[in-house]
Amino acid sequence: VVSAALFSGLCTAQLVSQTNLDKTKWTAVNGGWIDKPNVDLICNLPSNVSVSRGVLTLTAISVPAGVTCRGGVDYGPATRHFTGGTIFASSFNFKYGTISARIKSAGYGVHSGLLWMMGSGCQKIMYRNSYWCNHTWPDPNNEIDIAEIKPAYDPTLTVVSQNLFTSSGWQVGSGKTANLQTHWHVYTLVWTPASLMFQIDGVTTTTLKRDVPSQPMFPIISEEVEIEKDGRGAPDPSTFPQTIQVDYVRVWDSKGNMIFADEFNDLKTK
C-alpha cells in the first residue's frame, strides 16, 4: 500500500519520466476511466506513465486515502483508490497489416489490456464520455483484443484473451503460455480482409474469420481495476504497485512495410 506522501513522490518522479513518452505517437489518458458499461475503479493519470532505458512502464498504484479523478464531459469527478496508466495512439491508425508488441503484464487485481485496438472513429473521443466511445462501440467502432489479461478468471496468469467485438456480438478466443507477469511475451495480430490471426511468441493461438473489421483501427495499452459481480478480481492493495512493461510496438502494412514503431527509447538520447 502506498502512503499519500509516497504516492505524491512517485507521481512527481514519474511525471518527469512521462516527458519521455513520445507524444507525437501516444496520448496518455488524464483523469478518465471506463465508466460504462464496465465499472472501472482506476483513475488514469499521465504521472503513472514512464519511459526509461528502452521500456514503457504503466504503474497501477493503491491510494487508500483516495484521489479525485476528474472524469470526462458527462461523468465524474469521482474519488478513486487506485491510479494507473493508459496510452493510445494519438493519430496513427491502420487498416490491414500486422501489429506486434513485446510486453510483460501486471498481476492479480489489474485487468491488463496489454494490446488492443478500437475503430478510428473513437480515437478523438477516448475516455471523454460516460458510455464507451459515446455509444459508437461496438458499431461502427469495433474492438479487437490482441492480448487481454483477466486475472479474475485466470489467477494463474497464463491465459491470454484474444477477442473481437462487433454488432454481431463477441467472438472469443484465447492462448495459453508461461506466466504473463514474470515472463516477457510477443503478442501479434495478422489482420487481413479474410481473417484475424492472433499469435503469442510466434505461435498462432486463435484465428477468427467472421465479421472481420474493415475500418482503420488504432492501438491501445491500458490498466483497469474491475471487480466481477461475484466478487472475483477484487484487488489486494498490499500487492500494489503493479506494472505493465512494454519493450516495443511495431506495425507493418499488408505489403510488409513498417508504418509505425516505438522502441520506447528515452527521447533525450534520440
Coordinates of C-alpha atoms in Angstrom, one line a residue:
V1 CA 0.0 0.0 0.0
V2 CA 1.4 3.4 -0.9
S3 CA 1.0 6.3 1.6
A4 CA -0.2 9.7 0.5
A5 CA 3.3 11.1 0.8
L6 CA 4.9 8.3 -1.1
F7 CA 2.2 8.5 -3.7
S8 CA 2.9 12.2 -4.2
G9 CA 6.6 11.4 -4.5
L10 CA 6.0 8.6 -7.0
C11 CA 3.8 10.9 -9.1
T12 CA 6.4 13.7 -9.1
A13 CA 9.2 11.3 -10.1
Q14 CA 7.1 9.6 -12.8
L15 CA 5.9 12.9 -14.2
V16 CA 9.5 13.7 -15.0
S17 CA 9.8 10.4 -16.8
Q18 CA 6.5 10.8 -18.6
T19 CA 8.0 13.7 -20.6
N20 CA 10.0 10.9 -22.4
L21 CA 6.8 9.4 -23.8
D22 CA 6.7 10.3 -27.5
K23 CA 3.7 12.5 -27.6
T24 CA 3.7 12.7 -31.3
K25 CA 2.8 9.0 -31.2
W26 CA 0.9 8.4 -28.0
T27 CA -1.7 10.2 -25.7
A28 CA -1.7 9.4 -22.0
V29 CA -5.2 9.4 -20.6
N30 CA -5.5 12.2 -18.0
G31 CA -8.2 11.7 -15.4
G32 CA -10.5 9.3 -17.2
W33 CA -11.7 5.8 -16.8
I34 CA -14.1 3.3 -18.5
D35 CA -17.3 4.4 -16.8
K36 CA -19.9 2.3 -18.8
P37 CA -20.6 -0.5 -19.5
N38 CA -17.5 -1.5 -17.4
V39 CA -17.2 -0.3 -13.8
D40 CA -13.5 0.6 -13.8
L41 CA -12.2 1.6 -10.4
I42 CA -8.9 3.1 -11.6
C43 CA -8.0 6.8 -12.3
N44 CA -5.7 7.0 -15.3
L45 CA -3.0 9.7 -15.0
P46 CA -0.1 10.7 -17.1
S47 CA 2.1 10.6 -14.0
N48 CA 1.7 6.8 -14.0
V49 CA 3.3 6.5 -17.4
S50 CA 7.1 6.5 -17.7
V51 CA 9.7 5.7 -20.3
S52 CA 13.2 4.7 -19.2
R53 CA 16.0 2.6 -20.5
G54 CA 14.1 1.4 -23.5
V55 CA 10.9 0.3 -21.6
L56 CA 7.5 1.9 -21.3
T57 CA 6.0 1.3 -17.8
L58 CA 2.4 1.8 -16.8
T59 CA 2.2 1.7 -13.0
A60 CA -1.0 0.9 -11.1
I61 CA -0.9 2.3 -7.5
S62 CA -3.1 1.7 -4.5
V63 CA -4.1 5.0 -2.8
P64 CA -6.0 4.3 0.4
A65 CA -6.7 8.0 1.1
G66 CA -8.2 8.3 -2.4
V67 CA -7.6 10.8 -5.2
T68 CA -10.2 13.0 -7.0
C69 CA -10.4 11.9 -10.6
R70 CA -11.8 14.4 -13.0
G71 CA -13.7 12.1 -15.4
G72 CA -15.0 13.3 -18.7
V73 CA -17.5 15.6 -20.4
D74 CA -20.5 13.7 -18.9
Y75 CA -19.1 11.7 -16.0
G76 CA -17.1 12.4 -12.8
P77 CA -15.4 13.8 -10.9
A78 CA -15.2 10.8 -8.5
T79 CA -12.9 9.5 -5.8
R80 CA -10.7 6.6 -6.8
H81 CA -8.5 4.5 -4.6
F82 CA -6.3 3.2 -7.5
T83 CA -4.5 5.1 -10.1
G84 CA -2.9 3.7 -13.3
G85 CA -1.6 4.4 -16.8
T86 CA -3.3 4.1 -20.2
I87 CA -2.0 5.2 -23.6
F88 CA -3.4 5.2 -27.1
A89 CA -2.1 6.2 -30.5
S90 CA -2.7 9.9 -30.9
S91 CA -3.3 10.0 -34.6
F92 CA -1.9 6.7 -36.1
N93 CA -4.4 4.1 -37.3
F94 CA -4.2 1.5 -40.0
K95 CA -6.4 -1.0 -42.0
Y96 CA -5.0 -4.5 -42.5
G97 CA -1.4 -5.5 -41.7
T98 CA 0.5 -6.8 -38.7
I99 CA 0.9 -5.3 -35.3
S100 CA 3.3 -6.8 -32.7
A101 CA 4.4 -5.8 -29.2
R102 CA 6.7 -7.3 -26.6
I103 CA 5.1 -6.9 -23.2
K104 CA 5.2 -8.1 -19.5
S105 CA 1.8 -8.0 -17.7
A106 CA 0.7 -6.7 -14.4
G107 CA -0.5 -9.2 -11.8
Y108 CA -3.7 -10.2 -10.0
G109 CA -6.0 -7.3 -9.3
V110 CA -5.2 -5.4 -12.5
H111 CA -7.2 -6.1 -15.7
S112 CA -4.5 -5.6 -18.2
G113 CA -5.3 -4.5 -21.8
L114 CA -1.8 -5.3 -22.9
L115 CA -2.6 -4.6 -26.6
W116 CA -5.9 -3.9 -28.1
M117 CA -7.5 -1.8 -30.8
M118 CA -10.6 0.3 -31.5
G119 CA -12.2 1.7 -34.6
S120 CA -10.7 5.0 -35.6
G121 CA -14.0 6.9 -35.1
C122 CA -13.3 6.5 -31.4
Q123 CA -9.8 7.9 -31.5
K124 CA -10.6 11.6 -30.8
I125 CA -13.1 10.9 -28.0
M126 CA -11.3 8.2 -26.0
Y127 CA -12.3 8.3 -22.3
R128 CA -14.3 11.5 -22.8
N129 CA -17.8 10.1 -22.4
S130 CA -19.6 8.1 -19.8
Y131 CA -20.6 5.4 -22.2
W132 CA -17.7 3.9 -24.1
C133 CA -16.9 5.9 -27.2
N134 CA -20.2 7.9 -26.8
H135 CA -22.3 4.9 -27.9
T136 CA -20.3 4.3 -31.1
W137 CA -18.9 1.0 -29.7
P138 CA -19.1 -1.7 -30.9
D139 CA -20.8 -0.4 -34.1
P140 CA -19.3 1.2 -36.1
N141 CA -16.2 1.2 -33.9
N142 CA -15.3 -2.5 -33.4
E143 CA -12.9 -3.7 -30.7
I144 CA -10.0 -6.2 -31.2
D145 CA -8.3 -7.6 -28.1
I146 CA -4.9 -8.8 -29.1
A147 CA -3.8 -9.6 -25.6
E148 CA -6.2 -9.0 -22.7
I149 CA -5.4 -10.4 -19.3
K150 CA -8.3 -11.1 -16.9
P151 CA -7.0 -12.3 -13.5
A152 CA -10.5 -12.6 -12.1
Y153 CA -11.0 -15.6 -14.5
D154 CA -7.4 -16.8 -14.5
P155 CA -5.5 -16.3 -11.3
T156 CA -2.6 -18.3 -12.7
L157 CA -1.9 -15.5 -15.2
T158 CA -1.2 -17.9 -18.0
V159 CA -4.3 -17.3 -20.3
V160 CA -4.4 -14.5 -22.9
S161 CA -7.9 -13.5 -24.1
Q162 CA -8.0 -12.8 -27.9
N163 CA -11.4 -11.4 -28.9
L164 CA -13.4 -9.5 -31.5
F165 CA -16.5 -7.4 -30.6
T166 CA -18.8 -6.2 -33.4
S167 CA -22.5 -5.5 -33.7
S168 CA -22.9 -9.3 -34.0
G169 CA -21.5 -9.8 -30.5
W170 CA -18.3 -11.2 -29.1
Q171 CA -16.1 -13.8 -30.7
V172 CA -13.9 -15.2 -28.0
G173 CA -10.5 -16.9 -28.3
S174 CA -7.5 -17.5 -26.1
G175 CA -4.0 -18.7 -25.9
K176 CA -2.1 -20.2 -23.0
T177 CA 1.6 -19.6 -22.2
A178 CA 4.1 -19.1 -19.4
N179 CA 3.2 -16.7 -16.6
L180 CA 2.4 -13.3 -18.0
Q181 CA 3.7 -11.3 -15.1
T182 CA 7.1 -12.9 -14.8
H183 CA 7.9 -13.5 -18.5
W184 CA 8.1 -11.3 -21.5
H185 CA 5.9 -12.3 -24.4
V186 CA 5.5 -11.1 -28.0
Y187 CA 1.8 -10.6 -28.9
T188 CA 0.9 -10.3 -32.6
L189 CA -2.1 -9.8 -34.8
V190 CA -2.1 -10.5 -38.5
W191 CA -5.1 -8.7 -39.9
T192 CA -6.3 -9.4 -43.5
P193 CA -9.7 -8.8 -45.1
A194 CA -10.4 -12.5 -44.6
S195 CA -9.2 -13.2 -41.0
L196 CA -7.7 -12.1 -37.7
M197 CA -4.8 -14.4 -36.7
F198 CA -3.6 -14.0 -33.2
Q199 CA -0.1 -15.2 -32.1
I200 CA 1.9 -15.5 -28.9
D201 CA 5.7 -15.7 -29.3
G202 CA 5.2 -16.6 -33.0
V203 CA 2.7 -19.4 -32.4
T204 CA -0.8 -18.9 -33.8
T205 CA -3.4 -19.4 -31.0
T206 CA -6.6 -18.0 -32.3
T207 CA -8.0 -17.4 -35.9
L208 CA -11.3 -15.5 -36.4
K209 CA -12.9 -15.3 -39.9
R210 CA -16.4 -13.9 -39.3
D211 CA -17.2 -10.1 -39.3
V212 CA -13.6 -9.1 -39.8
P213 CA -13.3 -5.3 -39.3
S214 CA -12.9 -3.3 -42.4
Q215 CA -12.3 0.2 -40.9
P216 CA -9.0 1.6 -39.7
M217 CA -8.1 0.9 -36.1
F218 CA -5.6 2.2 -33.6
P219 CA -3.6 0.6 -30.7
I220 CA -4.2 1.0 -27.0
I221 CA -2.4 -0.3 -23.9
S222 CA -4.4 0.1 -20.7
E223 CA -4.7 -0.7 -17.0
E224 CA -8.1 -1.2 -15.3
V225 CA -9.3 -2.3 -11.9
E226 CA -12.6 -4.2 -12.1
I227 CA -14.5 -6.4 -9.7
E228 CA -16.8 -9.0 -11.1
K229 CA -20.4 -9.2 -9.8
D230 CA -19.5 -12.4 -7.9
G231 CA -16.5 -10.6 -6.2
R232 CA -13.8 -12.2 -8.3
G233 CA -10.9 -9.9 -9.2
A234 CA -11.1 -7.8 -6.1
P235 CA -7.7 -6.1 -5.8
D236 CA -5.5 -6.6 -2.7
P237 CA -3.9 -3.2 -2.0
S238 CA -0.9 -4.9 -0.5
T239 CA 0.1 -6.3 -3.9
F240 CA 0.5 -2.8 -5.4
P241 CA 2.3 -1.1 -7.1
Q242 CA 1.9 -3.3 -10.2
T243 CA 3.3 -2.6 -13.6
I244 CA 2.8 -3.3 -17.3
Q245 CA 6.1 -3.1 -19.2
V246 CA 6.4 -2.7 -22.9
D247 CA 9.6 -3.2 -24.9
Y248 CA 8.2 -2.1 -28.3
V249 CA 5.2 -1.7 -30.5
R250 CA 5.6 -2.2 -34.3
V251 CA 3.1 -2.2 -37.2
W252 CA 3.5 -3.2 -40.8
D253 CA 1.1 -2.7 -43.7
S254 CA -0.3 -5.6 -45.7
K255 CA 2.8 -5.4 -48.0
G256 CA 5.2 -5.8 -45.2
N257 CA 6.3 -2.1 -44.9
M258 CA 6.8 -0.8 -41.4
I259 CA 4.4 2.1 -40.9
F260 CA 4.6 2.6 -37.1
A261 CA 7.2 1.8 -34.5
D262 CA 8.1 2.8 -31.0
E263 CA 11.1 1.2 -29.3
F264 CA 10.4 3.4 -26.2
N265 CA 13.9 4.8 -26.2
D266 CA 14.5 7.9 -23.9
L267 CA 13.8 10.9 -26.2
K268 CA 16.7 12.6 -24.7
T269 CA 19.0 10.1 -26.3
K270 CA 17.4 10.3 -29.8

